[in-house]
Structures are given as C-alpha cells and as structure tokens.
The first five atom37 places (N, CA, C, CB, O) and aatype in JSON, in Angstrom:
{
  "aatype": [20, 20, 20, 20, 20, 20, 20, 20, 20, 20, 20, 20, 20, 20, 20, 20, 20, 20, 20, 20, 20, 20, 20, 20, 20, 20, 20, 20, 20, 20, 20, 20, 20, 20, 20, 20, 20, 20, 20, 20, 20],
  "atom_mask": [
    [1, 1, 1, 1, 1],
    [1, 1, 1, 1, 1],
    [1, 1, 1, 1, 1],
    [1, 1, 1, 1, 1],
    [1, 1, 1, 1, 1],
    [1, 1, 1, 1, 1],
    [1, 1, 1, 1, 1],
    [1, 1, 1, 1, 1],
    [1, 1, 1, 1, 1],
    [1, 1, 1, 1, 1],
    [1, 1, 1, 1, 1],
    [1, 1, 1, 1, 1],
    [1, 1, 1, 1, 1],
    [1, 1, 1, 1, 1],
    [1, 1, 1, 1, 1],
    [1, 1, 1, 1, 1],
    [1, 1, 1, 1, 1],
    [1, 1, 1, 1, 1],
    [1, 1, 1, 1, 1],
    [1, 1, 1, 1, 1],
    [1, 1, 1, 1, 1],
    [1, 1, 1, 1, 1],
    [1, 1, 1, 1, 1],
    [1, 1, 1, 1, 1],
    [1, 1, 1, 1, 1],
    [1, 1, 1, 1, 1],
    [1, 1, 1, 1, 1],
    [1, 1, 1, 1, 1],
    [1, 1, 1, 1, 1],
    [1, 1, 1, 1, 1],
    [1, 1, 1, 1, 1],
    [1, 1, 1, 1, 1],
    [1, 1, 1, 1, 1],
    [1, 1, 1, 1, 1],
    [1, 1, 1, 1, 1],
    [1, 1, 1, 1, 1],
    [1, 1, 1, 1, 1],
    [1, 1, 1, 1, 1],
    [1, 1, 1, 1, 1],
    [1, 1, 1, 1, 1],
    [1, 1, 1, 1, 1]
  ],
  "atom_positions": [
    [[0.9, -1.65, 0.58], [-0.03, 0.31, 0.21], [0.89, 1.02, 0.26], [-1.27, 1.21, 1.41], [1.75, 0.93, 1.13]],
    [[0.89, 2.24, -1.11], [1.85, 3.55, -0.75], [1.2, 4.66, -0.12], [2.51, 4.2, -2.0], [0.0, 4.88, 0.09]],
    [[2.31, 5.36, 0.15], [2.07, 6.58, 0.98], [0.64, 7.15, 0.52], [3.31, 7.73, 0.74], [-0.23, 7.29, 1.38]],
    [[0.38, 7.46, -0.81], [-0.99, 8.09, -0.8], [-2.36, 7.18, -1.05], [-0.95, 9.14, -1.9], [-3.38, 7.74, -1.45]],
    [[-2.37, 5.54, -0.75], [-3.58, 5.38, -0.03], [-3.83, 4.62, 1.51], [-4.3, 4.72, -0.97], [-4.74, 3.96, 2.01]],
    [[-2.58, 5.09, 1.92], [-2.38, 5.2, 3.59], [-2.79, 6.47, 4.0], [-0.81, 5.02, 4.15], [-2.94, 6.8, 5.18]],
    [[-3.03, 7.42, 2.73], [-3.44, 8.54, 3.66], [-4.92, 8.67, 3.45], [-2.68, 9.96, 3.36], [-5.7, 9.04, 4.33]],
    [[-5.35, 8.23, 1.87], [-6.76, 8.02, 1.9], [-7.1, 7.66, 2.57], [-7.31, 7.54, 1.29], [-8.11, 8.29, 2.89]],
    [[-6.8, 6.34, 3.6], [-6.96, 5.38, 4.12], [-7.97, 6.03, 5.36], [-5.61, 4.68, 4.37], [-9.12, 5.83, 5.76]],
    [[-6.53, 7.17, 5.82], [-6.79, 7.7, 7.62], [-8.32, 8.83, 7.28], [-4.83, 9.04, 8.52], [-9.41, 8.78, 7.86]],
    [[-7.94, 9.7, 6.27], [-8.98, 10.58, 5.54], [-10.64, 10.02, 5.64], [-8.48, 10.61, 3.89], [-11.65, 10.63, 5.98]],
    [[-10.42, 8.5, 5.14], [-11.38, 8.23, 5.0], [-12.03, 7.83, 6.67], [-11.29, 7.31, 3.9], [-13.15, 8.25, 6.98]],
    [[-11.38, 7.17, 7.42], [-11.81, 6.11, 8.75], [-11.8, 7.69, 9.5], [-10.38, 4.45, 9.48], [-11.69, 7.54, 10.72]],
    [[-11.86, 8.79, 9.19], [-11.6, 10.43, 9.38], [-13.04, 10.84, 9.75], [-10.97, 11.35, 7.85], [-13.62, 11.08, 10.81]],
    [[-13.46, 10.81, 8.15], [-14.95, 10.79, 7.87], [-15.76, 10.35, 7.86], [-15.28, 10.89, 7.35], [-16.91, 10.78, 7.79]],
    [[-15.11, 8.8, 7.96], [-16.31, 7.97, 8.83], [-16.84, 8.12, 10.2], [-15.97, 6.72, 8.94], [-18.04, 8.0, 10.46]],
    [[-15.6, 8.46, 11.36], [-16.01, 8.88, 12.64], [-16.87, 10.03, 12.46], [-14.88, 9.18, 13.52], [-17.68, 10.33, 13.34]],
    [[-16.76, 10.8, 11.25], [-17.64, 12.05, 11.24], [-19.05, 11.61, 11.1], [-17.27, 13.06, 10.05], [-20.07, 11.93, 11.71]],
    [[-18.92, 11.11, 10.51], [-20.54, 10.83, 9.69], [-21.06, 9.43, 10.82], [-20.33, 10.12, 7.39], [-22.24, 9.14, 10.64]],
    [[-20.39, 8.64, 11.84], [-20.83, 7.85, 12.69], [-22.14, 8.46, 13.79], [-19.55, 7.44, 13.35], [-23.31, 8.16, 14.01]],
    [[-21.02, 9.62, 14.37], [-21.05, 10.6, 15.39], [-22.54, 11.21, 14.63], [-19.45, 11.72, 15.55], [-23.67, 11.14, 15.11]],
    [[-22.22, 11.7, 13.57], [-23.56, 12.41, 13.0], [-24.76, 11.57, 12.99], [-23.39, 12.88, 11.53], [-25.74, 12.18, 13.42]],
    [[-24.89, 10.92, 12.79], [-26.26, 9.52, 12.99], [-26.79, 9.25, 13.82], [-26.1, 8.27, 12.87], [-28.0, 9.04, 13.74]],
    [[-26.0, 9.12, 15.19], [-25.65, 8.88, 16.38], [-26.5, 9.72, 17.22], [-24.29, 9.05, 16.56], [-27.48, 9.47, 17.92]],
    [[-25.63, 11.18, 16.83], [-26.62, 12.1, 17.49], [-28.02, 12.47, 16.67], [-25.84, 13.43, 17.77], [-28.84, 12.96, 17.45]],
    [[-28.5, 12.37, 15.35], [-29.81, 12.35, 14.74], [-30.65, 11.32, 15.37], [-29.73, 12.12, 13.28], [-31.76, 11.45, 15.88]],
    [[-29.84, 10.16, 15.22], [-30.73, 8.81, 16.08], [-31.52, 9.23, 17.68], [-29.36, 7.38, 16.53], [-32.63, 9.21, 18.2]],
    [[-30.06, 9.59, 18.01], [-30.8, 10.06, 20.1], [-31.81, 11.09, 19.39], [-29.24, 11.3, 21.84], [-32.88, 10.56, 19.11]],
    [[-31.7, 12.44, 19.03], [-32.58, 13.48, 18.75], [-33.67, 12.79, 18.38], [-32.16, 14.47, 17.77], [-34.65, 13.04, 19.09]],
    [[-33.96, 11.55, 17.02], [-35.95, 11.36, 16.93], [-35.93, 10.2, 17.75], [-36.95, 10.94, 15.08], [-36.38, 9.26, 17.09]],
    [[-35.53, 9.77, 19.13], [-35.43, 8.6, 20.0], [-36.34, 10.42, 21.07], [-33.24, 7.46, 20.44], [-37.51, 10.45, 21.44]],
    [[-35.53, 11.34, 21.22], [-36.45, 11.99, 22.19], [-37.29, 12.29, 21.72], [-36.17, 12.91, 22.85], [-38.37, 12.04, 22.26]],
    [[-37.28, 13.06, 20.35], [-38.48, 13.69, 19.76], [-39.68, 12.41, 19.43], [-37.95, 14.57, 18.27], [-40.76, 12.87, 19.05]],
    [[-39.64, 11.36, 19.49], [-40.35, 10.41, 19.71], [-41.14, 10.03, 20.8], [-39.76, 9.73, 19.52], [-42.31, 9.71, 20.62]],
    [[-40.7, 10.02, 21.73], [-41.25, 9.95, 22.97], [-41.7, 11.27, 23.79], [-40.33, 9.26, 23.67], [-42.35, 11.25, 24.84]],
    [[-41.26, 12.39, 23.14], [-41.92, 13.94, 23.94], [-43.22, 13.29, 22.54], [-40.65, 16.3, 23.74], [-44.17, 13.76, 23.17]],
    [[-43.66, 12.88, 21.74], [-44.2, 12.89, 20.85], [-45.49, 12.67, 21.79], [-43.7, 12.05, 19.75], [-46.22, 13.54, 22.28]],
    [[-45.54, 11.73, 21.88], [-45.53, 10.3, 23.13], [-46.7, 11.52, 24.38], [-42.94, 9.7, 24.14], [-47.87, 11.7, 24.74]],
    [[-45.6, 11.93, 24.53], [-46.03, 12.52, 26.25], [-45.14, 11.73, 27.29], [-47.93, 12.14, 26.78], [-45.31, 11.79, 28.51]],
    [[-44.77, 11.43, 27.04], [-43.57, 10.78, 28.18], [-43.0, 11.08, 28.7], [-42.81, 10.24, 28.13], [-42.17, 10.38, 29.28]],
    [[-43.16, 12.81, 28.84], [-41.75, 13.13, 29.41], [-41.76, 13.96, 30.97], [-40.96, 14.16, 28.2], [-40.7, 14.26, 31.52]]
  ]
}
C-alpha cells in the first residue's frame, strides 16, 4: 500500500467517524422527539 493510499485511508476513517457521530446524534434526537410526541416526558 502506497503513501497516497494510506493517507486516503486515514482521511476516509476520519470522515467515517464524523458520519457515525452525526448518525448517532440524529438517532438520539429522533428517539427524544418520539418520546416527547407520545407525552412520556
């Protein structure tokens, strides 16, 4: 694996981490809003 490929892999891993965090945050928001809409607060 060349230097350019390793650099790209690191960039993709970092982007993947950011996207996973965003999905996690949105999932949590959705759960909170669903509970609030049901009146379970």
